Structures are given as C-alpha cells and as structure tokens.
Amino acid sequence: ENSFEVEVAAPGMTKEDCVVRLDDKNNLVVSFEKKSEKEDKGSNGSYLRREFSYSQFQKTMILPDNIDKDKISAEVNNGVLTVEIPTLKENKLPKEKLIEIK
C-alpha cells in the first residue's frame, strides 16, 4: 500500500558487486558483476593451475509515476538484494495542469 519491494536472488554476490540506479527514463536498473581469479603456483613459481570466472546480470524495471525517487533504498543480505520503493501519497502526486495556448 505504501511501497513496492523488489527482491533479486544473487547467490555469492556482495554489495560491492551490485549497482542499483535510476536511468534517464526513471526505470530501475539492477546490475551485478563479479570477477574472480584463482591460481595455484608450484614451488618454482610457475603456474600449476589458473582459473578465471566472470558473471554479469542486469535487469531493468519500469516504475510507476507515483514513486518517491529520493527515498528508494537497497540492501544485500545473504545473497538476496532487496530494493524498497516508497510511493507518494495521493496529495503529493502531480495534478492536472492547464496549459495556456498563445
């Protein structure tokens, strides 16, 4: 009634791997990017094994007009990103405006 809540499962991701933003069309954009590198070296310093992994995710959601853009909040907890999107009260919504014709 007073807000929308978006949950995105992102196992293994941390808040440093995540970006939540509003784009130029006021859409909510959620993106994750994680890069990792593992290496095992022998006693002489040469590589025994070297692994790279890269994962990326992005989702864009169209938001309604009655949201309070300044109060959107996000939190990552146990691999789940939760975005809280509060709505404006009806009396704060833009009202109709008559445009004068010249």
Coordinates of C-alpha atoms in Angstrom, one line a residue:
E1 CA 0.0 0.0 0.0
N2 CA 2.8 2.4 0.9
S3 CA 5.7 0.9 -1.2
F4 CA 6.9 -1.6 -3.6
E5 CA 9.5 -4.2 -2.8
V6 CA 11.8 -5.9 -5.4
E7 CA 13.8 -8.9 -4.4
V8 CA 16.6 -10.4 -6.6
A9 CA 18.4 -13.6 -5.7
A10 CA 22.1 -13.2 -6.3
P11 CA 24.0 -16.1 -4.7
G12 CA 27.6 -15.4 -3.9
M13 CA 27.3 -11.7 -4.7
T14 CA 28.1 -8.9 -2.2
K15 CA 27.0 -5.3 -2.1
E16 CA 30.3 -4.3 -3.8
D17 CA 29.2 -6.5 -6.8
C18 CA 25.9 -4.7 -7.2
V19 CA 24.7 -1.4 -8.6
V20 CA 21.1 -0.1 -8.3
R21 CA 20.2 3.1 -10.1
L22 CA 17.5 5.1 -11.9
D23 CA 18.2 5.6 -15.6
D24 CA 17.4 8.7 -17.6
K25 CA 13.8 7.4 -18.2
N26 CA 13.3 6.8 -14.5
N27 CA 13.5 3.0 -14.8
L28 CA 15.0 1.0 -12.0
V29 CA 18.2 -0.7 -13.2
V30 CA 19.7 -3.5 -11.1
S31 CA 23.0 -5.0 -12.2
F32 CA 25.6 -7.4 -10.7
E33 CA 29.1 -8.1 -11.9
K34 CA 31.6 -10.4 -10.3
K35 CA 35.1 -11.3 -11.5
S36 CA 37.4 -13.7 -9.7
E37 CA 40.8 -15.3 -10.3
K38 CA 42.3 -18.3 -8.5
E39 CA 45.8 -19.5 -9.0
D40 CA 48.0 -22.3 -7.7
K41 CA 51.7 -22.0 -8.2
G42 CA 54.4 -24.6 -7.8
S43 CA 57.5 -24.3 -5.6
N44 CA 59.5 -22.8 -8.5
G45 CA 56.8 -20.0 -9.1
S46 CA 55.3 -21.5 -12.3
Y47 CA 51.6 -21.9 -12.5
L48 CA 50.1 -25.3 -11.8
R49 CA 46.6 -24.0 -12.3
R50 CA 45.0 -20.7 -13.0
E51 CA 41.2 -20.1 -13.2
F52 CA 39.1 -17.1 -14.1
S53 CA 35.4 -16.6 -13.7
Y54 CA 33.1 -13.7 -14.7
S55 CA 29.4 -13.3 -14.2
Q56 CA 27.1 -10.5 -15.1
F57 CA 23.4 -9.8 -14.6
Q58 CA 21.2 -6.8 -15.4
K59 CA 17.5 -6.2 -15.1
T60 CA 15.6 -3.0 -16.0
M61 CA 12.1 -2.4 -14.5
I62 CA 9.6 0.3 -15.5
L63 CA 8.5 2.2 -12.4
P64 CA 5.1 3.8 -12.0
D65 CA 4.7 7.6 -11.7
N66 CA 3.7 7.6 -8.0
I67 CA 7.1 6.6 -6.5
D68 CA 9.2 8.7 -4.2
K69 CA 12.6 8.6 -6.1
D70 CA 14.5 10.3 -3.3
K71 CA 13.6 7.6 -0.7
I72 CA 14.5 4.4 -2.7
S73 CA 16.7 2.1 -0.6
A74 CA 18.5 -1.1 -1.3
E75 CA 20.2 -3.8 0.9
V76 CA 22.0 -7.1 0.2
N77 CA 21.7 -9.8 2.8
N78 CA 22.6 -13.5 2.4
G79 CA 22.7 -13.3 -1.4
V80 CA 19.4 -11.5 -1.8
L81 CA 19.1 -7.9 -2.9
T82 CA 16.0 -6.1 -1.6
V83 CA 15.0 -2.8 -3.1
E84 CA 12.4 -0.8 -1.2
I85 CA 10.5 1.7 -3.4
P86 CA 8.2 4.0 -1.4
T87 CA 5.1 5.5 -3.1
L88 CA 4.0 9.1 -2.9
K89 CA 0.7 9.9 -1.1
E90 CA -2.1 10.9 -3.5
N91 CA -2.0 14.5 -2.4
K92 CA 1.7 14.7 -3.5
L93 CA 1.0 13.4 -7.0
P94 CA 1.3 15.9 -9.8
K95 CA -2.2 17.3 -10.5
E96 CA -3.5 18.2 -13.9
K97 CA -2.3 21.5 -15.2
L98 CA -4.0 23.5 -17.9
I99 CA -1.5 24.9 -20.5
E100 CA -2.3 28.3 -21.8
I101 CA -2.4 28.5 -25.6
K102 CA -0.8 31.6 -27.0

